[in-house]
């Protein structure tokens, strides 16, 4: 059975902003490792559906991403 993730537009935007803030911190620490821009990262996340977005965030940003809502 497929699990559906429900996020409001505000929740989704808040989670993406939190991830982008972390990305900015990482990029400031090691700019050569993170060559893409904040906008490019945002565009990568904007096209994902909610379930895929959460999987992406848990894998690359924070395993307990829902604590930031």
PDB file of N, CA, C and O in Angstrom:
ATOM      1  N   UNK A   1       0.840  -1.175   0.000  1.00  0.00           N
ATOM      2  CA  UNK A   1       0.000   0.000   0.000  1.00  0.00           C
ATOM      3  C   UNK A   1       0.888   1.242   0.000  1.00  0.00           C
ATOM      4  O   UNK A   1       1.843   1.331   0.759  1.00  0.00           O
ATOM      5  N   UNK A   2       0.552   2.183  -0.832  1.00  0.00           N
ATOM      6  CA  UNK A   2       1.319   3.415  -0.949  1.00  0.00           C
ATOM      7  C   UNK A   2       0.908   4.389   0.150  1.00  0.00           C
ATOM      8  O   UNK A   2      -0.272   4.590   0.397  1.00  0.00           O
ATOM      9  N   UNK A   3       1.904   4.979   0.806  1.00  0.00           N
ATOM     10  CA  UNK A   3       1.637   5.947   1.860  1.00  0.00           C
ATOM     11  C   UNK A   3       1.630   7.347   1.253  1.00  0.00           C
ATOM     12  O   UNK A   3       2.495   7.696   0.468  1.00  0.00           O
ATOM     13  N   UNK A   4       0.648   8.146   1.634  1.00  0.00           N
ATOM     14  CA  UNK A   4       0.531   9.507   1.127  1.00  0.00           C
ATOM     15  C   UNK A   4       0.973  10.485   2.205  1.00  0.00           C
ATOM     16  O   UNK A   4       0.614  10.338   3.368  1.00  0.00           O
ATOM     17  N   UNK A   5       1.748  11.464   1.815  1.00  0.00           N
ATOM     18  CA  UNK A   5       2.200  12.496   2.735  1.00  0.00           C
ATOM     19  C   UNK A   5       1.444  13.775   2.438  1.00  0.00           C
ATOM     20  O   UNK A   5       1.471  14.260   1.314  1.00  0.00           O
ATOM     21  N   UNK A   6       0.761  14.284   3.451  1.00  0.00           N
ATOM     22  CA  UNK A   6       0.000  15.517   3.292  1.00  0.00           C
ATOM     23  C   UNK A   6       0.762  16.677   3.925  1.00  0.00           C
ATOM     24  O   UNK A   6       1.152  16.613   5.082  1.00  0.00           O
ATOM     25  N   UNK A   7       1.011  17.694   3.141  1.00  0.00           N
ATOM     26  CA  UNK A   7       1.622  18.925   3.626  1.00  0.00           C
ATOM     27  C   UNK A   7       0.812  20.094   3.094  1.00  0.00           C
ATOM     28  O   UNK A   7       0.420  20.099   1.933  1.00  0.00           O
ATOM     29  N   UNK A   8       0.600  21.081   3.936  1.00  0.00           N
ATOM     30  CA  UNK A   8      -0.020  22.300   3.425  1.00  0.00           C
ATOM     31  C   UNK A   8       1.047  23.056   2.632  1.00  0.00           C
ATOM     32  O   UNK A   8       2.244  22.770   2.741  1.00  0.00           O
ATOM     33  N   UNK A   9       0.628  24.017   1.864  1.00  0.00           N
ATOM     34  CA  UNK A   9       1.589  24.833   1.099  1.00  0.00           C
ATOM     35  C   UNK A   9       2.568  25.533   2.031  1.00  0.00           C
ATOM     36  O   UNK A   9       3.761  25.613   1.743  1.00  0.00           O
ATOM     37  N   UNK A  10       2.064  26.013   3.156  1.00  0.00           N
ATOM     38  CA  UNK A  10       2.929  26.693   4.129  1.00  0.00           C
ATOM     39  C   UNK A  10       3.936  25.731   4.753  1.00  0.00           C
ATOM     40  O   UNK A  10       5.102  26.078   4.922  1.00  0.00           O
ATOM     41  N   UNK A  11       3.489  24.521   5.101  1.00  0.00           N
ATOM     42  CA  UNK A  11       4.398  23.534   5.677  1.00  0.00           C
ATOM     43  C   UNK A  11       5.484  23.162   4.678  1.00  0.00           C
ATOM     44  O   UNK A  11       6.657  23.062   5.028  1.00  0.00           O
ATOM     45  N   UNK A  12       5.079  22.944   3.458  1.00  0.00           N
ATOM     46  CA  UNK A  12       6.031  22.580   2.404  1.00  0.00           C
ATOM     47  C   UNK A  12       7.069  23.688   2.221  1.00  0.00           C
ATOM     48  O   UNK A  12       8.264  23.427   2.184  1.00  0.00           O
ATOM     49  N   UNK A  13       6.615  24.921   2.133  1.00  0.00           N
ATOM     50  CA  UNK A  13       7.535  26.055   1.958  1.00  0.00           C
ATOM     51  C   UNK A  13       8.469  26.188   3.154  1.00  0.00           C
ATOM     52  O   UNK A  13       9.665  26.464   2.991  1.00  0.00           O
ATOM     53  N   UNK A  14       7.939  25.967   4.356  1.00  0.00           N
ATOM     54  CA  UNK A  14       8.750  26.066   5.568  1.00  0.00           C
ATOM     55  C   UNK A  14       9.853  25.005   5.586  1.00  0.00           C
ATOM     56  O   UNK A  14      11.007  25.300   5.929  1.00  0.00           O
ATOM     57  N   UNK A  15       9.514  23.784   5.217  1.00  0.00           N
ATOM     58  CA  UNK A  15      10.510  22.708   5.187  1.00  0.00           C
ATOM     59  C   UNK A  15      11.581  22.976   4.131  1.00  0.00           C
ATOM     60  O   UNK A  15      12.772  22.765   4.378  1.00  0.00           O
ATOM     61  N   UNK A  16      11.176  23.430   2.966  1.00  0.00           N
ATOM     62  CA  UNK A  16      12.145  23.728   1.907  1.00  0.00           C
ATOM     63  C   UNK A  16      13.070  24.857   2.350  1.00  0.00           C
ATOM     64  O   UNK A  16      14.293  24.768   2.175  1.00  0.00           O
ATOM     65  N   UNK A  17      12.532  25.883   2.974  1.00  0.00           N
ATOM     66  CA  UNK A  17      13.369  26.994   3.453  1.00  0.00           C
ATOM     67  C   UNK A  17      14.366  26.517   4.502  1.00  0.00           C
ATOM     68  O   UNK A  17      15.518  26.949   4.509  1.00  0.00           O
ATOM     69  N   UNK A  18      13.929  25.634   5.402  1.00  0.00           N
ATOM     70  CA  UNK A  18      14.842  25.104   6.422  1.00  0.00           C
ATOM     71  C   UNK A  18      15.995  24.356   5.757  1.00  0.00           C
ATOM     72  O   UNK A  18      17.156  24.549   6.113  1.00  0.00           O
ATOM     73  N   UNK A  19      15.694  23.534   4.783  1.00  0.00           N
ATOM     74  CA  UNK A  19      16.738  22.791   4.069  1.00  0.00           C
ATOM     75  C   UNK A  19      17.677  23.739   3.322  1.00  0.00           C
ATOM     76  O   UNK A  19      18.897  23.544   3.316  1.00  0.00           O
ATOM     77  N   UNK A  20      17.124  24.763   2.724  1.00  0.00           N
ATOM     78  CA  UNK A  20      17.956  25.726   1.999  1.00  0.00           C
ATOM     79  C   UNK A  20      18.848  26.522   2.948  1.00  0.00           C
ATOM     80  O   UNK A  20      19.988  26.853   2.598  1.00  0.00           O
ATOM     81  N   UNK A  21      18.366  26.790   4.152  1.00  0.00           N
ATOM     82  CA  UNK A  21      19.206  27.454   5.152  1.00  0.00           C
ATOM     83  C   UNK A  21      20.383  26.558   5.538  1.00  0.00           C
ATOM     84  O   UNK A  21      21.515  27.029   5.663  1.00  0.00           O
ATOM     85  N   UNK A  22      20.118  25.267   5.721  1.00  0.00           N
ATOM     86  CA  UNK A  22      21.215  24.330   6.005  1.00  0.00           C
ATOM     87  C   UNK A  22      22.188  24.285   4.839  1.00  0.00           C
ATOM     88  O   UNK A  22      23.401  24.281   5.025  1.00  0.00           O
ATOM     89  N   UNK A  23      21.643  24.243   3.631  1.00  0.00           N
ATOM     90  CA  UNK A  23      22.487  24.226   2.440  1.00  0.00           C
ATOM     91  C   UNK A  23      23.403  25.451   2.407  1.00  0.00           C
ATOM     92  O   UNK A  23      24.593  25.336   2.121  1.00  0.00           O
ATOM     93  N   UNK A  24      22.860  26.625   2.710  1.00  0.00           N
ATOM     94  CA  UNK A  24      23.676  27.844   2.739  1.00  0.00           C
ATOM     95  C   UNK A  24      24.810  27.725   3.752  1.00  0.00           C
ATOM     96  O   UNK A  24      25.938  28.141   3.488  1.00  0.00           O
ATOM     97  N   UNK A  25      24.510  27.147   4.918  1.00  0.00           N
ATOM     98  CA  UNK A  25      25.546  26.945   5.938  1.00  0.00           C
ATOM     99  C   UNK A  25      26.629  25.995   5.439  1.00  0.00           C
ATOM    100  O   UNK A  25      27.819  26.245   5.618  1.00  0.00           O
ATOM    101  N   UNK A  26      26.213  24.894   4.814  1.00  0.00           N
ATOM    102  CA  UNK A  26      27.188  23.923   4.297  1.00  0.00           C
ATOM    103  C   UNK A  26      28.030  24.541   3.200  1.00  0.00           C
ATOM    104  O   UNK A  26      29.240  24.334   3.137  1.00  0.00           O
ATOM    105  N   UNK A  27      27.397  25.292   2.316  1.00  0.00           N
ATOM    106  CA  UNK A  27      28.100  25.919   1.200  1.00  0.00           C
ATOM    107  C   UNK A  27      29.105  26.955   1.707  1.00  0.00           C
ATOM    108  O   UNK A  27      30.195  27.085   1.161  1.00  0.00           O
ATOM    109  N   UNK A  28      28.760  27.677   2.759  1.00  0.00           N
ATOM    110  CA  UNK A  28      29.680  28.658   3.337  1.00  0.00           C
ATOM    111  C   UNK A  28      30.914  27.966   3.914  1.00  0.00           C
ATOM    112  O   UNK A  28      32.020  28.505   3.862  1.00  0.00           O
ATOM    113  N   UNK A  29      30.731  26.756   4.429  1.00  0.00           N
ATOM    114  CA  UNK A  29      31.831  25.990   5.003  1.00  0.00           C
ATOM    115  C   UNK A  29      32.712  25.380   3.920  1.00  0.00           C
ATOM    116  O   UNK A  29      33.934  25.357   4.047  1.00  0.00           O
ATOM    117  N   UNK A  30      32.096  24.879   2.852  1.00  0.00           N
ATOM    118  CA  UNK A  30      32.854  24.210   1.786  1.00  0.00           C
ATOM    119  C   UNK A  30      32.248  24.540   0.420  1.00  0.00           C
ATOM    120  O   UNK A  30      31.513  23.732  -0.155  1.00  0.00           O
ATOM    121  N   UNK A  31      32.551  25.709  -0.138  1.00  0.00           N
ATOM    122  CA  UNK A  31      31.920  26.143  -1.395  1.00  0.00           C
ATOM    123  C   UNK A  31      32.291  25.275  -2.602  1.00  0.00           C
ATOM    124  O   UNK A  31      31.545  25.228  -3.577  1.00  0.00           O
ATOM    125  N   UNK A  32      33.388  24.572  -2.550  1.00  0.00           N
ATOM    126  CA  UNK A  32      33.791  23.737  -3.689  1.00  0.00           C
ATOM    127  C   UNK A  32      33.006  22.431  -3.743  1.00  0.00           C
ATOM    128  O   UNK A  32      32.794  21.876  -4.815  1.00  0.00           O
ATOM    129  N   UNK A  33      32.561  21.968  -2.606  1.00  0.00           N
ATOM    130  CA  UNK A  33      31.779  20.733  -2.548  1.00  0.00           C
ATOM    131  C   UNK A  33      30.346  20.954  -3.033  1.00  0.00           C
ATOM    132  O   UNK A  33      29.743  20.076  -3.639  1.00  0.00           O
ATOM    133  N   UNK A  34      29.809  22.147  -2.784  1.00  0.00           N
ATOM    134  CA  UNK A  34      28.427  22.472  -3.146  1.00  0.00           C
ATOM    135  C   UNK A  34      28.452  23.540  -4.231  1.00  0.00           C
ATOM    136  O   UNK A  34      28.413  24.733  -3.947  1.00  0.00           O
ATOM    137  N   UNK A  35      28.499  23.107  -5.465  1.00  0.00           N
ATOM    138  CA  UNK A  35      28.678  24.048  -6.573  1.00  0.00           C
ATOM    139  C   UNK A  35      27.375  24.698  -7.043  1.00  0.00           C
ATOM    140  O   UNK A  35      27.399  25.772  -7.631  1.00  0.00           O
ATOM    141  N   UNK A  36      26.233  24.074  -6.768  1.00  0.00           N
ATOM    142  CA  UNK A  36      24.976  24.645  -7.249  1.00  0.00           C
ATOM    143  C   UNK A  36      24.552  25.826  -6.361  1.00  0.00           C
ATOM    144  O   UNK A  36      25.028  25.991  -5.250  1.00  0.00           O
ATOM    145  N   UNK A  37      23.650  26.617  -6.875  1.00  0.00           N
ATOM    146  CA  UNK A  37      23.152  27.778  -6.139  1.00  0.00           C
ATOM    147  C   UNK A  37      21.953  27.377  -5.283  1.00  0.00           C
ATOM    148  O   UNK A  37      21.366  26.303  -5.468  1.00  0.00           O
ATOM    149  N   UNK A  38      21.583  28.277  -4.392  1.00  0.00           N
ATOM    150  CA  UNK A  38      20.391  28.066  -3.565  1.00  0.00           C
ATOM    151  C   UNK A  38      19.159  27.894  -4.452  1.00  0.00           C
ATOM    152  O   UNK A  38      18.322  27.033  -4.203  1.00  0.00           O
ATOM    153  N   UNK A  39      19.059  28.715  -5.508  1.00  0.00           N
ATOM    154  CA  UNK A  39      17.906  28.635  -6.408  1.00  0.00           C
ATOM    155  C   UNK A  39      17.860  27.290  -7.138  1.00  0.00           C
ATOM    156  O   UNK A  39      16.784  26.716  -7.328  1.00  0.00           O
ATOM    157  N   UNK A  40      19.001  26.773  -7.540  1.00  0.00           N
ATOM    158  CA  UNK A  40      19.038  25.457  -8.198  1.00  0.00           C
ATOM    159  C   UNK A  40      18.580  24.367  -7.246  1.00  0.00           C
ATOM    160  O   UNK A  40      17.828  23.458  -7.644  1.00  0.00           O
ATOM    161  N   UNK A  41      19.016  24.445  -6.004  1.00  0.00           N
ATOM    162  CA  UNK A  41      18.558  23.476  -5.004  1.00  0.00           C
ATOM    163  C   UNK A  41      17.047  23.577  -4.800  1.00  0.00           C
ATOM    164  O   UNK A  41      16.361  22.579  -4.703  1.00  0.00           O
ATOM    165  N   UNK A  42      16.548  24.798  -4.732  1.00  0.00           N
ATOM    166  CA  UNK A  42      15.109  25.003  -4.542  1.00  0.00           C
ATOM    167  C   UNK A  42      14.325  24.422  -5.717  1.00  0.00           C
ATOM    168  O   UNK A  42      13.306  23.749  -5.526  1.00  0.00           O
ATOM    169  N   UNK A  43      14.794  24.645  -6.921  1.00  0.00           N
ATOM    170  CA  UNK A  43      14.117  24.117  -8.104  1.00  0.00           C
ATOM    171  C   UNK A  43      14.088  22.593  -8.095  1.00  0.00           C
ATOM    172  O   UNK A  43      13.101  21.981  -8.523  1.00  0.00           O
ATOM    173  N   UNK A  44      15.153  21.961  -7.595  1.00  0.00           N
ATOM    174  CA  UNK A  44      15.175  20.494  -7.508  1.00  0.00           C
ATOM    175  C   UNK A  44      14.085  19.998  -6.573  1.00  0.00           C
ATOM    176  O   UNK A  44      13.442  18.976  -6.841  1.00  0.00           O
ATOM    177  N   UNK A  45      13.854  20.709  -5.477  1.00  0.00           N
ATOM    178  CA  UNK A  45      12.858  20.271  -4.498  1.00  0.00           C
ATOM    179  C   UNK A  45      11.442  20.657  -4.908  1.00  0.00           C
ATOM    180  O   UNK A  45      10.496  19.929  -4.610  1.00  0.00           O
ATOM    181  N   UNK A  46      11.274  21.768  -5.590  1.00  0.00           N
ATOM    182  CA  UNK A  46       9.940  22.237  -5.977  1.00  0.00           C
ATOM    183  C   UNK A  46       9.196  21.253  -6.873  1.00  0.00           C
ATOM    184  O   UNK A  46       7.975  21.175  -6.818  1.00  0.00           O
ATOM    185  N   UNK A  47       9.889  20.515  -7.698  1.00  0.00           N
ATOM    186  CA  UNK A  47       9.225  19.616  -8.651  1.00  0.00           C
ATOM    187  C   UNK A  47       8.827  18.273  -8.041  1.00  0.00           C
ATOM    188  O   UNK A  47       8.072  17.519  -8.651  1.00  0.00           O
ATOM    189  N   UNK A  48       9.308  17.971  -6.849  1.00  0.00           N
ATOM    190  CA  UNK A  48       8.996  16.692  -6.218  1.00  0.00           C
ATOM    191  C   UNK A  48       7.605  16.723  -5.594  1.00  0.00           C
ATOM    192  O   UNK A  48       7.181  17.743  -5.050  1.00  0.00           O
ATOM    193  N   UNK A  49       6.913  15.588  -5.655  1.00  0.00           N
ATOM    194  CA  UNK A  49       5.648  15.511  -4.920  1.00  0.00           C
ATOM    195  C   UNK A  49       5.973  15.421  -3.427  1.00  0.00           C
ATOM    196  O   UNK A  49       7.131  15.245  -3.037  1.00  0.00           O
ATOM    197  N   UNK A  50       4.984  15.548  -2.566  1.00  0.00           N
ATOM    198  CA  UNK A  50       5.240  15.612  -1.125  1.00  0.00           C
ATOM    199  C   UNK A  50       5.978  14.391  -0.591  1.00  0.00           C
ATOM    200  O   UNK A  50       6.904  14.520   0.200  1.00  0.00           O
ATOM    201  N   UNK A  51       5.576  13.210  -1.005  1.00  0.00           N
ATOM    202  CA  UNK A  51       6.227  11.996  -0.515  1.00  0.00           C
ATOM    203  C   UNK A  51       7.691  11.949  -0.929  1.00  0.00           C
ATOM    204  O   UNK A  51       8.569  11.642  -0.111  1.00  0.00           O
ATOM    205  N   UNK A  52       7.958  12.246  -2.187  1.00  0.00           N
ATOM    206  CA  UNK A  52       9.342  12.244  -2.661  1.00  0.00           C
ATOM    207  C   UNK A  52      10.156  13.369  -2.035  1.00  0.00           C
ATOM    208  O   UNK A  52      11.346  13.203  -1.759  1.00  0.00           O
ATOM    209  N   UNK A  53       9.518  14.491  -1.783  1.00  0.00           N
ATOM    210  CA  UNK A  53      10.202  15.608  -1.140  1.00  0.00           C
ATOM    211  C   UNK A  53      10.655  15.210   0.266  1.00  0.00           C
ATOM    212  O   UNK A  53      11.803  15.451   0.645  1.00  0.00           O
ATOM    213  N   UNK A  54       9.772  14.586   1.027  1.00  0.00           N
ATOM    214  CA  UNK A  54      10.131  14.162   2.381  1.00  0.00           C
ATOM    215  C   UNK A  54      11.245  13.124   2.342  1.00  0.00           C
ATOM    216  O   UNK A  54      12.203  13.201   3.119  1.00  0.00           O
ATOM    217  N   UNK A  55      11.171  12.173   1.433  1.00  0.00           N
ATOM    218  CA  UNK A  55      12.246  11.174   1.300  1.00  0.00           C
ATOM    219  C   UNK A  55      13.570  11.858   0.986  1.00  0.00           C
ATOM    220  O   UNK A  55      14.610  11.507   1.554  1.00  0.00           O
ATOM    221  N   UNK A  56      13.535  12.818   0.075  1.00  0.00           N
ATOM    222  CA  UNK A  56      14.740  13.566  -0.302  1.00  0.00           C
ATOM    223  C   UNK A  56      15.306  14.317   0.909  1.00  0.00           C
ATOM    224  O   UNK A  56      16.516  14.267   1.167  1.00  0.00           O
ATOM    225  N   UNK A  57      14.440  14.970   1.645  1.00  0.00           N
ATOM    226  CA  UNK A  57      14.886  15.733   2.812  1.00  0.00           C
ATOM    227  C   UNK A  57      15.466  14.827   3.884  1.00  0.00           C
ATOM    228  O   UNK A  57      16.481  15.157   4.493  1.00  0.00           O
ATOM    229  N   UNK A  58      14.810  13.701   4.125  1.00  0.00           N
ATOM    230  CA  UNK A  58      15.302  12.766   5.143  1.00  0.00           C
ATOM    231  C   UNK A  58      16.649  12.169   4.744  1.00  0.00           C
ATOM    232  O   UNK A  58      17.513  11.953   5.587  1.00  0.00           O
ATOM    233  N   UNK A  59      16.832  11.939   3.463  1.00  0.00           N
ATOM    234  CA  UNK A  59      18.076  11.338   2.991  1.00  0.00           C
ATOM    235  C   UNK A  59      19.237  12.341   2.986  1.00  0.00           C
ATOM    236  O   UNK A  59      20.345  12.017   3.397  1.00  0.00           O
ATOM    237  N   UNK A  60      18.983  13.559   2.531  1.00  0.00           N
ATOM    238  CA  UNK A  60      20.071  14.513   2.319  1.00  0.00           C
ATOM    239  C   UNK A  60      20.189  15.614   3.367  1.00  0.00           C
ATOM    240  O   UNK A  60      21.230  16.268   3.453  1.00  0.00           O
ATOM    241  N   UNK A  61      19.156  15.863   4.129  1.00  0.00           N
ATOM    242  CA  UNK A  61      19.182  17.000   5.052  1.00  0.00           C
ATOM    243  C   UNK A  61      19.026  16.602   6.509  1.00  0.00           C
ATOM    244  O   UNK A  61      19.836  16.974   7.341  1.00  0.00           O
ATOM    245  N   UNK A  62      17.956  15.903   6.837  1.00  0.00           N
ATOM    246  CA  UNK A  62      17.668  15.636   8.246  1.00  0.00           C
ATOM    247  C   UNK A  62      16.691  14.464   8.360  1.00  0.00           C
ATOM    248  O   UNK A  62      15.609  14.510   7.786  1.00  0.00           O
ATOM    249  N   UNK A  63      17.068  13.444   9.121  1.00  0.00           N
ATOM    250  CA  UNK A  63      16.202  12.274   9.231  1.00  0.00           C
ATOM    251  C   UNK A  63      14.907  12.560   9.988  1.00  0.00           C
ATOM    252  O   UNK A  63      13.910  11.894   9.775  1.00  0.00           O
ATOM    253  N   UNK A  64      14.919  13.549  10.869  1.00  0.00           N
ATOM    254  CA  UNK A  64      13.704  13.882  11.614  1.00  0.00           C
ATOM    255  C   UNK A  64      13.156  15.245  11.164  1.00  0.00           C
ATOM    256  O   UNK A  64      12.863  16.117  11.969  1.00  0.00           O
ATOM    257  N   UNK A  65      13.002  15.389   9.866  1.00  0.00           N
ATOM    258  CA  UNK A  65      12.615  16.665   9.249  1.00  0.00           C
ATOM    259  C   UNK A  65      11.288  17.195   9.782  1.00  0.00           C
ATOM    260  O   UNK A  65      11.081  18.401   9.880  1.00  0.00           O
ATOM    261  N   UNK A  66      10.377  16.328  10.210  1.00  0.00           N
ATOM    262  CA  UNK A  66       9.070  16.783  10.680  1.00  0.00           C
ATOM    263  C   UNK A  66       9.149  17.555  11.998  1.00  0.00           C
ATOM    264  O   UNK A  66       8.216  18.259  12.356  1.00  0.00           O
ATOM    265  N   UNK A  67      10.249  17.468  12.715  1.00  0.00           N
ATOM    266  CA  UNK A  67      10.389  18.246  13.947  1.00  0.00           C
ATOM    267  C   UNK A  67      10.496  19.739  13.652  1.00  0.00           C
ATOM    268  O   UNK A  67      10.375  20.557  14.556  1.00  0.00           O
ATOM    269  N   UNK A  68      10.701  20.109  12.389  1.00  0.00           N
ATOM    270  CA  UNK A  68      10.862  21.509  12.011  1.00  0.00           C
ATOM    271  C   UNK A  68       9.563  22.159  11.571  1.00  0.00           C
ATOM    272  O   UNK A  68       9.551  23.313  11.180  1.00  0.00           O
ATOM    273  N   UNK A  69       8.454  21.436  11.638  1.00  0.00           N
ATOM    274  CA  UNK A  69       7.155  22.029  11.290  1.00  0.00           C
ATOM    275  C   UNK A  69       6.552  22.714  12.504  1.00  0.00           C
ATOM    276  O   UNK A  69       6.691  22.300  13.593  1.00  0.00           O
TER     277      UNK A  69
END
